[in-house]
Coordinates of C-alpha atoms and ligand atoms in Angstrom, one line a residue:
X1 CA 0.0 0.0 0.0
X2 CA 1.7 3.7 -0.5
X3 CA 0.7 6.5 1.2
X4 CA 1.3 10.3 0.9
X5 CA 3.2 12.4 3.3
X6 CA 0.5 15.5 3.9
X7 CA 2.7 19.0 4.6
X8 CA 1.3 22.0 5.5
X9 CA 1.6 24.6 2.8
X10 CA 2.3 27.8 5.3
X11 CA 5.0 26.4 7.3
X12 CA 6.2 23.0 5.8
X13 CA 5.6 21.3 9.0
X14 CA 4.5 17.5 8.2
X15 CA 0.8 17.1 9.1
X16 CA 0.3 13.3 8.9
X17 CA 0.2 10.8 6.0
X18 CA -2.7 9.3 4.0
X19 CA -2.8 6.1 2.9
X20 CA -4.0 5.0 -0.6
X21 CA -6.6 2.9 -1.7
X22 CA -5.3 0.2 -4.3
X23 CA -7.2 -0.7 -7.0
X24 CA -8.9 -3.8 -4.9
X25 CA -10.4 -1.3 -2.4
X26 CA -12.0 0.6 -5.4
X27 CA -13.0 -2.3 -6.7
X28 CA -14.8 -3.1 -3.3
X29 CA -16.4 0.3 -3.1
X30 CA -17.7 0.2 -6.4
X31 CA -19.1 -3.4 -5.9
X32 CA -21.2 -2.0 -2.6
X33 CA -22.1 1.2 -4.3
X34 CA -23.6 -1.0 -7.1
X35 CA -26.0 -2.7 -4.5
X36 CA -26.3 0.6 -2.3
X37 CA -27.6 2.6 -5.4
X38 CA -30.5 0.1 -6.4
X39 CA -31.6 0.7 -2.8
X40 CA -31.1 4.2 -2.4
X41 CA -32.8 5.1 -5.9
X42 CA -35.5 2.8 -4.8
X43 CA -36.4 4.9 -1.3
X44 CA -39.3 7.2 -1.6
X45 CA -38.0 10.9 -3.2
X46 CA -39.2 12.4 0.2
X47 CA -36.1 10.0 2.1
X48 CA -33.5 10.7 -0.1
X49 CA -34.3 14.3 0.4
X50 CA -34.5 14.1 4.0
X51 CA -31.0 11.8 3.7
X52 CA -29.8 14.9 2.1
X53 CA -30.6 17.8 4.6
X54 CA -29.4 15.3 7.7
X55 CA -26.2 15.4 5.3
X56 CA -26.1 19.7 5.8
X57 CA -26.6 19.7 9.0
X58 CA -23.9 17.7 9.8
X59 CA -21.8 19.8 7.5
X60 CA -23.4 22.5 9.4
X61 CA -22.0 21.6 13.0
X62 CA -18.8 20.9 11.1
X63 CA -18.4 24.1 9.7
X64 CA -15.4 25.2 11.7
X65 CA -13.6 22.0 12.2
X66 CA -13.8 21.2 8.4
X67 CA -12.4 25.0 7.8
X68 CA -9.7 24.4 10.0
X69 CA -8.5 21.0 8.1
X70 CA -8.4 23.3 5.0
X71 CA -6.1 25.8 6.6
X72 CA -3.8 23.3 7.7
X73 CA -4.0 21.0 4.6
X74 CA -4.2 23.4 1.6
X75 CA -3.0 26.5 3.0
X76 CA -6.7 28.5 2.4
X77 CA -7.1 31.6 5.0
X78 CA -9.7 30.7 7.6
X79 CA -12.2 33.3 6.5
X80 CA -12.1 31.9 3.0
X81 CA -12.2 28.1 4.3
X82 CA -15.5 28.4 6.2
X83 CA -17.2 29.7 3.5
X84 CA -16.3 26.9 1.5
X85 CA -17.3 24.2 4.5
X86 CA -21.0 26.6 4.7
X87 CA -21.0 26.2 0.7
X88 CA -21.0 22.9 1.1
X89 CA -23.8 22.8 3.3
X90 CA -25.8 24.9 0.9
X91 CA -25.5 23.0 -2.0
X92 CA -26.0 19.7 -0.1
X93 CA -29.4 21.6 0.8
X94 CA -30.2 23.1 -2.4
X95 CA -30.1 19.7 -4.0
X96 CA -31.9 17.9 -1.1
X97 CA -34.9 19.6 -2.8
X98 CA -34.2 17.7 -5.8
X99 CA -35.4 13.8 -5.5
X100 CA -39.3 15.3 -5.2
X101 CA -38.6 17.7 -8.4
X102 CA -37.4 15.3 -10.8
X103 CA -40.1 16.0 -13.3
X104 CA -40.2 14.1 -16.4
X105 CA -42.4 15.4 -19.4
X106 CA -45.9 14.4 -20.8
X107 CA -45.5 14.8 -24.9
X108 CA -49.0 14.7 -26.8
X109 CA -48.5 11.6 -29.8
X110 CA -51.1 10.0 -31.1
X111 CA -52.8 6.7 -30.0
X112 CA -51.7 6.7 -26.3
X113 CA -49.5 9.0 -23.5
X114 CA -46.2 9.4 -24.0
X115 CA -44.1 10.4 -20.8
X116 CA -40.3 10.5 -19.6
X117 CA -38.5 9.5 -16.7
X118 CA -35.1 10.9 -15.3
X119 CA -33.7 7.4 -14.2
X120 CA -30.8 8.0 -12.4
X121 CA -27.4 6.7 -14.4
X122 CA -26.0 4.2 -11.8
X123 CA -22.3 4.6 -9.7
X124 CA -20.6 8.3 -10.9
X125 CA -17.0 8.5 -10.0
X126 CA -16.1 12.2 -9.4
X127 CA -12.5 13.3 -9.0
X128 CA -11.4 16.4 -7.9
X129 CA -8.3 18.6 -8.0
X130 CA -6.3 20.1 -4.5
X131 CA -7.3 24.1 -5.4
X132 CA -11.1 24.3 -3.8
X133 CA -10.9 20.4 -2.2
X134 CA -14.5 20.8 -0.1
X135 CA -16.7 22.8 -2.6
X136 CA -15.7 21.1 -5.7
X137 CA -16.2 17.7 -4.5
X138 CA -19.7 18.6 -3.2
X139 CA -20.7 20.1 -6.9
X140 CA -20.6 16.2 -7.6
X141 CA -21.3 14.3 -5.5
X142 CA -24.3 16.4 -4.2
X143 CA -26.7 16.0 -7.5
X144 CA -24.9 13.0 -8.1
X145 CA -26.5 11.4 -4.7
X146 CA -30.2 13.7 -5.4
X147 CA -30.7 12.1 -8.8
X148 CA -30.7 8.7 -6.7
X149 CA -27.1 7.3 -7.9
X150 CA -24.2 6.1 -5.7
X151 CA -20.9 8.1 -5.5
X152 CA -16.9 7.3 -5.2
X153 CA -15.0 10.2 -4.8
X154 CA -11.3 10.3 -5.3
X155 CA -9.8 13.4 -3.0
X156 CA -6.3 15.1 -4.9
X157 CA -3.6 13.5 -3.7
X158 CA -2.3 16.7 -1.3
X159 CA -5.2 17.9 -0.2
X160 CA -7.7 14.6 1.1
X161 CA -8.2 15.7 4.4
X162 CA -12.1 17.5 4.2
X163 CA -13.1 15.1 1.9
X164 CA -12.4 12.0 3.9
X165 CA -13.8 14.4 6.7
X166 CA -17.0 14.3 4.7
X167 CA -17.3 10.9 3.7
X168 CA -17.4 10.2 8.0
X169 CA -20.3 12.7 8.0
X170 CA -22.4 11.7 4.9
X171 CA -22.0 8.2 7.3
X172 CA -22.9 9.8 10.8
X173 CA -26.0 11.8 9.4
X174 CA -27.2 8.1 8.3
X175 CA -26.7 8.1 4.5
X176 CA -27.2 4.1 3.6
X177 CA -23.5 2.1 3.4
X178 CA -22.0 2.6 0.4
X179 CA -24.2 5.0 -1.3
X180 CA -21.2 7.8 -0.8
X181 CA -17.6 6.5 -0.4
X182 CA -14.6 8.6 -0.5
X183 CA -11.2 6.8 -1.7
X184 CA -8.4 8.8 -1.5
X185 CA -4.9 7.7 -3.6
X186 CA -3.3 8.6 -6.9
X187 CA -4.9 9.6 -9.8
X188 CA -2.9 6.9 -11.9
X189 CA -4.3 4.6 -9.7
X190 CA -7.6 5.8 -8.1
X191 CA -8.4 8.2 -11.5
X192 CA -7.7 6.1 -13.9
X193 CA -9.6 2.8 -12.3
X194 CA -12.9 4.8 -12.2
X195 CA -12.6 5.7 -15.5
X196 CA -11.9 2.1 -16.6
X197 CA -14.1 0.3 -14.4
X198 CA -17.6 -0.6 -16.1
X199 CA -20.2 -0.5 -13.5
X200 CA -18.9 3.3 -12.7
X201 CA -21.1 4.9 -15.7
X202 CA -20.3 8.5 -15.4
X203 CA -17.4 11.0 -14.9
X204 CA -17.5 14.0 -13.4
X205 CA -13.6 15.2 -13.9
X206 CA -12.2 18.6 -12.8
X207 CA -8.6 19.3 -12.8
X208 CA -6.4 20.2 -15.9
X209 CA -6.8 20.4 -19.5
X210 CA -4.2 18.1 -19.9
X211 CA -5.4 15.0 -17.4
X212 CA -9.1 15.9 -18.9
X213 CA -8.6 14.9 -22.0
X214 CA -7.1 11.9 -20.9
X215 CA -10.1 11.4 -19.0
X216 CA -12.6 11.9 -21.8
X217 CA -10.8 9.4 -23.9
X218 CA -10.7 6.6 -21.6
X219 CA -14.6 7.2 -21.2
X220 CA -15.1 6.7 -24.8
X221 CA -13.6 3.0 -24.5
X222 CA -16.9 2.4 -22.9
X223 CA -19.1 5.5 -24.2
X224 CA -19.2 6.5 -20.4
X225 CA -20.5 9.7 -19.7
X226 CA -18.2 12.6 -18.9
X227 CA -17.9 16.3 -17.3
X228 CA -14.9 17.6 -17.6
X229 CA -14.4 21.2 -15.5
X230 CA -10.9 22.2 -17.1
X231 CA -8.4 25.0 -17.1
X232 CA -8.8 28.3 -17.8
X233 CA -7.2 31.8 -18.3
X234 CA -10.1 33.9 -18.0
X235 CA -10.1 38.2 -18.7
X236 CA -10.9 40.9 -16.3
X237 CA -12.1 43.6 -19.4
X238 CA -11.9 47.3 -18.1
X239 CA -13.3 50.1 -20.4
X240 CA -12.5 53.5 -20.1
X241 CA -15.6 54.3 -19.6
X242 CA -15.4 51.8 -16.4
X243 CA -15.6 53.1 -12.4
X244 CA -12.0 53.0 -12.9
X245 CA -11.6 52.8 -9.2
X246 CA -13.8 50.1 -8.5
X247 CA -12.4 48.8 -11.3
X248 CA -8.8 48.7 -9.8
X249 CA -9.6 48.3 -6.3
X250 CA -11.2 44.7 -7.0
X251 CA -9.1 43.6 -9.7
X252 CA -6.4 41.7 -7.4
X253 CA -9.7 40.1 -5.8
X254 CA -10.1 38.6 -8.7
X255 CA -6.8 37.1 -9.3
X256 CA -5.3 36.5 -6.3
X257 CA -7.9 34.9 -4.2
X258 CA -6.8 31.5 -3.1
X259 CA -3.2 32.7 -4.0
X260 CA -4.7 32.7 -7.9
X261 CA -5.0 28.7 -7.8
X262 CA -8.5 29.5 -9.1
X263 CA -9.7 28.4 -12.2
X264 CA -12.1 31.1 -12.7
X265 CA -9.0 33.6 -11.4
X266 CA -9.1 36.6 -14.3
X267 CA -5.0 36.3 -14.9
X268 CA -5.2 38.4 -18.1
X269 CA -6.3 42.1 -17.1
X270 CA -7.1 43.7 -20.6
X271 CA -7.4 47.8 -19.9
X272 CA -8.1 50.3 -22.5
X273 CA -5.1 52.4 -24.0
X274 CA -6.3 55.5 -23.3
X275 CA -7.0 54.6 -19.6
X276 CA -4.2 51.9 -19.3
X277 CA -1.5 54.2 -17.6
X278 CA -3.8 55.3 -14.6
X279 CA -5.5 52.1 -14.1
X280 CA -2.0 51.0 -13.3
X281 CA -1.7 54.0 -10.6
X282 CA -4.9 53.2 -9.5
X283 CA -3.9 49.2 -9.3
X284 CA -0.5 49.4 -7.3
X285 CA -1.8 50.1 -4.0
X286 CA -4.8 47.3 -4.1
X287 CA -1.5 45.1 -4.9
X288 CA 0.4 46.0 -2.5
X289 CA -2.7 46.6 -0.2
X290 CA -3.4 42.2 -0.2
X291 CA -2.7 40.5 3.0
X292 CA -1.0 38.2 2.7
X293 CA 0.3 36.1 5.7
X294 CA -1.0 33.2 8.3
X295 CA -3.8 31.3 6.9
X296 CA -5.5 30.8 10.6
X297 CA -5.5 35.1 10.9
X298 CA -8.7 36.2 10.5
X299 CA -7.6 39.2 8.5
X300 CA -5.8 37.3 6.0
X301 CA -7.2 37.1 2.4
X302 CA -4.3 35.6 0.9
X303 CA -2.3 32.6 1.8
X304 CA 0.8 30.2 0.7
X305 CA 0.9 27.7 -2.4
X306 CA -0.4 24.1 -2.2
X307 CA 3.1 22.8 -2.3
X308 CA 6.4 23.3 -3.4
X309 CA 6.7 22.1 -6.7
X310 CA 3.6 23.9 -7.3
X311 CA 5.6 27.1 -6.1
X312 CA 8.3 26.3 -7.9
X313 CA 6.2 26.1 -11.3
X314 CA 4.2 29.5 -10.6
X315 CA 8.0 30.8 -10.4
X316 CA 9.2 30.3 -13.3
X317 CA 7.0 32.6 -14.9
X318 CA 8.6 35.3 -12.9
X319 CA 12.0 35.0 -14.7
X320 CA 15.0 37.8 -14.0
X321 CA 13.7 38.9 -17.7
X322 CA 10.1 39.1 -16.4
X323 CA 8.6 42.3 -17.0
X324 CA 7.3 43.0 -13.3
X325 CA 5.4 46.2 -12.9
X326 CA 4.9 46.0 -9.1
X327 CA 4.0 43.1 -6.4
X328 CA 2.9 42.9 -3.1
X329 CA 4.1 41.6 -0.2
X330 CA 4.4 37.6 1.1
X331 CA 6.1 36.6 4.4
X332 CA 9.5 35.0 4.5
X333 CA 10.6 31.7 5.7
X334 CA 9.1 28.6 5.7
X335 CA 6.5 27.6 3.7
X336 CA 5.4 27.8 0.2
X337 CA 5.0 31.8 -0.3
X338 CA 4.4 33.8 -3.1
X339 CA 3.8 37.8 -3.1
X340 CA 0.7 38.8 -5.8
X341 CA 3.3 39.8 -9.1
X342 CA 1.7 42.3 -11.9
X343 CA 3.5 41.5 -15.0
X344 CA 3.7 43.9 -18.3
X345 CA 4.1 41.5 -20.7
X346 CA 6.0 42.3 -23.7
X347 CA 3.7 40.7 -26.1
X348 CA 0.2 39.4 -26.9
X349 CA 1.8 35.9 -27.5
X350 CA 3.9 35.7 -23.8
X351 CA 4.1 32.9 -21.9
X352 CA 2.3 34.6 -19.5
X353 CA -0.7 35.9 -21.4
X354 CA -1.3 32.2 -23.1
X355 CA -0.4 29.5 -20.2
X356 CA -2.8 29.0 -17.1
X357 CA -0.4 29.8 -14.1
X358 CA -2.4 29.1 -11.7
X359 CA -0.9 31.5 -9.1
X360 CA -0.5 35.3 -7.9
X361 CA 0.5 35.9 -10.7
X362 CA -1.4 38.6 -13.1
X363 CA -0.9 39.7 -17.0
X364 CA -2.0 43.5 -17.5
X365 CA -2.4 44.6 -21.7
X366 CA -3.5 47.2 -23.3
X367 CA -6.4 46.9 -25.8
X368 CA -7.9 49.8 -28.6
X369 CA -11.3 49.4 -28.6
X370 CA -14.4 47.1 -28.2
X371 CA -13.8 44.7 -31.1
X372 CA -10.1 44.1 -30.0
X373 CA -11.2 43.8 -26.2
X374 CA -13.0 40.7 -27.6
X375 CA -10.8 39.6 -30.1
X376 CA -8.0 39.6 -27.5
X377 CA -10.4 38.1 -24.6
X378 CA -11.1 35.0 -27.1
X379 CA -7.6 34.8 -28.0
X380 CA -7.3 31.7 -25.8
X381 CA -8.1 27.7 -25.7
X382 CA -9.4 28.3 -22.6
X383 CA -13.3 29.9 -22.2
X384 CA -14.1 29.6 -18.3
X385 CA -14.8 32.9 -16.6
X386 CA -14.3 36.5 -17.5
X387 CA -15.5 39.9 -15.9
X388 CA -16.2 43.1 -18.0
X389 CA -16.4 46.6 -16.5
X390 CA -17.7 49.3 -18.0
X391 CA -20.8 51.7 -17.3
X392 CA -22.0 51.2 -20.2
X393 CA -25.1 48.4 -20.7
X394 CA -25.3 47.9 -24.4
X395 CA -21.7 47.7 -24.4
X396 CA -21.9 45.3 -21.4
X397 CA -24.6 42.9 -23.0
X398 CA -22.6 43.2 -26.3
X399 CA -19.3 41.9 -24.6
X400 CA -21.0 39.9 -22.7
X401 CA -22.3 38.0 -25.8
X402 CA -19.0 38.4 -27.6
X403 CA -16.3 36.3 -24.9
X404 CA -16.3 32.7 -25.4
X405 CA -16.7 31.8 -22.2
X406 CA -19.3 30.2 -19.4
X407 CA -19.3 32.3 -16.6
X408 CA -19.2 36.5 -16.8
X409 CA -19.8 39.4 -14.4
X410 CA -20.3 42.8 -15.2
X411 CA -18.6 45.1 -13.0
X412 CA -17.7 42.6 -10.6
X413 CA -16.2 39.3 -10.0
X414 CA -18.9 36.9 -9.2
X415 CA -18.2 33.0 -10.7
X416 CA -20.1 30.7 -8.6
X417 CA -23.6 30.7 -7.3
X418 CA -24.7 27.3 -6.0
X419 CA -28.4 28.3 -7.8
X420 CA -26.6 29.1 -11.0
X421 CA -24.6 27.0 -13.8
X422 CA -21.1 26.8 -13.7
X423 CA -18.8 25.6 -16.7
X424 CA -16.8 26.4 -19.3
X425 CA -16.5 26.9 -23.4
X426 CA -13.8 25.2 -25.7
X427 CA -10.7 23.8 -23.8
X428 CA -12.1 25.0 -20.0
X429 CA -14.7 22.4 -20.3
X430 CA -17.7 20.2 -21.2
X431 CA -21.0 19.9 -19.5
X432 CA -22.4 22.5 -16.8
X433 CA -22.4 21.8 -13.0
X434 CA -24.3 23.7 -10.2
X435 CA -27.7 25.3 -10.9
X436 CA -31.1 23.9 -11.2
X437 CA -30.2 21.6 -14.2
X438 CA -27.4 19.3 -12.3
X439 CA -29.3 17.0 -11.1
X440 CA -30.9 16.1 -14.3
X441 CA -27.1 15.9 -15.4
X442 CA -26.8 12.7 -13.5
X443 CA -30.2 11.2 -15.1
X444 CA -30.8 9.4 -18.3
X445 CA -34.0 10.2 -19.9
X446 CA -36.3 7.4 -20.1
X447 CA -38.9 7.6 -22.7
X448 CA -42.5 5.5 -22.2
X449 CA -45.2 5.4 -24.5
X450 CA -48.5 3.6 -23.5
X451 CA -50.9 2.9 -25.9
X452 CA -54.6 3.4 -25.4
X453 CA -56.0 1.3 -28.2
X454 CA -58.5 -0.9 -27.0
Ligands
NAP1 P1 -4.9 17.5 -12.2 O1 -3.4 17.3 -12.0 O2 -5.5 17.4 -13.5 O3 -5.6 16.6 -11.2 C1 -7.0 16.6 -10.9 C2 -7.4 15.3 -10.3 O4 -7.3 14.3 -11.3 C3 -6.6 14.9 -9.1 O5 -7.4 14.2 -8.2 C4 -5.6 13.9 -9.7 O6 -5.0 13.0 -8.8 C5 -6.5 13.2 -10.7 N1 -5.7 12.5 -11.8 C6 -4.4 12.7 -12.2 N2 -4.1 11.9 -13.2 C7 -5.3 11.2 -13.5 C8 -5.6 10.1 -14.4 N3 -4.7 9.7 -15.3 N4 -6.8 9.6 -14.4 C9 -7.8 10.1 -13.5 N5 -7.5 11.0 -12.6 C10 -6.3 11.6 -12.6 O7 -5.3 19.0 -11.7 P2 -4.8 19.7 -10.4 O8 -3.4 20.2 -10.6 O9 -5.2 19.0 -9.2 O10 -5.8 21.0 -10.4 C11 -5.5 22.2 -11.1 C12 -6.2 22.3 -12.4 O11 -7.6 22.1 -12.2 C13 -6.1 23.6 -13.0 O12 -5.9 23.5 -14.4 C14 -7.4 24.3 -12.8 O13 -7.8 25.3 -13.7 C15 -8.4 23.1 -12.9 N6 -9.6 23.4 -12.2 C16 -10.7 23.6 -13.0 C17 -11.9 23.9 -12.3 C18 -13.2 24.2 -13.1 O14 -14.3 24.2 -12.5 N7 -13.1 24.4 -14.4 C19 -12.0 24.1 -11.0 C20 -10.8 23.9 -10.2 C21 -9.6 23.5 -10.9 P3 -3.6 13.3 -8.1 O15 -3.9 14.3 -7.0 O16 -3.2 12.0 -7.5 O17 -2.7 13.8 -9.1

């Protein structure tokens, strides 16, 4: 059996190890989720809804202690942390209104009635990545477990901790055996078995571009279904007709949270010429304004890297050569630190303006006017997030229309809304998750037609 060594991100002091589940012990879990799931679809909708909200409040009275396993496993500052345990909750509780709302349709034919059914699609493996551990597990599993299927849930390998921590509280609120297990281990191991193994019949994938597409592929051996949440290198579009100083006073907000290890984090900052000069003035001191320090203080907002050779791949974008306009501040010592870093790049085709980084680190360009602001926002494989701030509505609703992407915010930097879809265009994705829609995402429609001839 191997096992990983878990170190804490802000001061490199070991935290415990984790052992892995071989591919036997998935093999196990899927076997009793198989069984689980016929009798967990087969409960009245009412149950598995009530199943559900025992779930939340569980996560409720765990709030804190599952925020403080963040901070200590992945580095997040506390504040941030318990809003992701409480987000959990939520979701958990908007989808425990699910199993008595899965409506099929009556379509008029001839001859007879003609109605559908959302049967749920059987065991969904969901796999998650180490940046948001809690809240992007629960996107799955959550409608996953409404639509009445059975969920494994493979934890990144760094960051298991509130995972495993929920899998003991799906079990205390009383959720049937088997019906929810969480397996942490390698994805080579782990990953790959869910996607190969037949009785788990859909994916739900987030993590990078590069593992997704792996992923995808593997599903079509068995035409599996798949959601892939991807990569992304999203645009924060400021007009010059924008609230410039809102406008620069948020902008690092929506980089920099979770030390930028944020799919949705806007890493390209495209400013109009005309403006681009004082939007800089305007930007240094809400860089240099982040605080960044202890992840347990209560007035931090931003805290260390995952790990180090996460740190050390976020650095190599800030080469002696870089083009660094200004950067904050990040304490010194141990642990896996990285100050916020606004970069001028040289060109439109920089390393830094094309390649998800996937740190503090931020790519300010100029643009001419609104048809190059979209021109240069698209200019990507990614299409995930994207905010656009100007004062101006048309132009707002135009832009809006024009990025290729899944999730935009008009003068702010709103991505996720538990009541509202989340996903991405092109390479940042396929398939939506959250919203009112996701449960029906784990269903496959059944189609009935009675006849009424005598
Ligand atoms: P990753 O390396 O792709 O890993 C994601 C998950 O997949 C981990 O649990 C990993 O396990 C597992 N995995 C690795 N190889 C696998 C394989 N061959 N088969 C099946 N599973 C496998 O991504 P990451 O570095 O953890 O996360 C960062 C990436 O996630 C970024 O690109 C970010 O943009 C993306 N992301 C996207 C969204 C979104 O909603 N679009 C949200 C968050 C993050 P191990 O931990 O053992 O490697």
């Amino acid at each position: 059996m191997t096992s990983t060594t878990l170190i804490n991100p802000a001061d490199e002091s070991v935290l415990g190890t984790i052992e892995h589940a071989t591919i036997a012990e998935v093999d196990d879990a899927v076997a009793r989720a198989v069984v689980a799931q016929r009798r967990w679809a087969a409960l009245a909708p009412a149950e598995r809804a009530a199943a559900l909200r025992r779930f939340a409040a569980a996560v409720d009275g765990a709030v804190d202690e599952l925020a403080r396993l963040e901070v200590r496993n992945s580095g997040h500052p506390i504040t941030q942390a318990r809003w992701e345990a409480e987000h959990v909750r939520d979701v958990l509780t908007y989808y425990s209104a699910a199993p008595e709302r899965m409506l099929g349709s009556q379509i008029p034919v001839a001859g007879g009635i003609d109605i559908t059914f959302l049967e749920p699609i059987g065991v969904v493996g969901v796999i998650v990545p180490w940046n948001f551990p809690m809240t992007i597990a629960s996107w799955g599993f959550a409608p996953a477990l409404a639509a009445g299927n059975a969920v494994v849930l493979k934890p990144a390998e760094w960051t298991p901790l509130t995972a495993v921590r929920l899998g003991e509280l799906a079990r205390e609120s009383g959720l049937p055996d088997g019906v929810f297990t969480v397996l942490p281990g390698r994805g080579s191991v782990v990953g790959e078995r869910f996607v190969s193994h037949p009785d788990v019949r859909k994916i739900v994938f987030t993590g990078s571009t590069e593992v997704g597409k792996r992923v995808m592929a593997g599903c079509a051996d068995s035409v599996k279904a798949v959601t892939l949440e991807l990569g992304g290198k999203s645009a924060n579009v400021v007009f010059a007709d924008a609230d410039l100083e809102k406008a620069a006073a948020t902008a690092p907000y929506g980089v920099f949270e979770n030390a930028g290890q944020d799919c949705c984090a806007r890493s390209r900052i495209l400013v109009q010429r005309s403006v681009f000069d004082r939007f800089l003035e305007l930007l240094e001191p809400a860089v240099r304004g982040v605080v960044v320090g202890a992840p347990g203080d209560e007035a931090t907002e931003m805290g260390p890297l995952v790990s180090r050779a996460h740190h050390d791949r976020v650095a190599s974008f800030v080469t002696d050569d870089a083009r660094v306009a200004f950067r904050g501040t990040a304490p010194t010592g141990p642990g896996f630190w990285f100050p916020p870093t606004v970069l001028l790049p040289a060109s439109r085709s920089d390393r830094s303006v094309t390649e998800e980084i996937f740190g503090p680190v931020v790519a300010v360009l100029p643009f001419d006017d609104e048809a190059d602001a979209i021109a240069l926002a698209n200019d990507s494989v990614y299409g995930l997030s994207g905010s656009i701030f100007t004062r101006d509505l048309g132009r707002a609703l135009r832009v809006s229309r024009g990025i290729e992407s899944g999730n935009l915010s008009v003068n702010s930097h709103s991505s996720v809304r538990y009541s509202t879809p989340f996903g991405g265009f092109k390479q940042s994705g396929l398939g939506r998750e959250l919203g009112p829609d996701a449960a029906a995402a784990f269903t496959e429609t059944k189609n009935v037609f009675l006849s009424t001839d005598a």
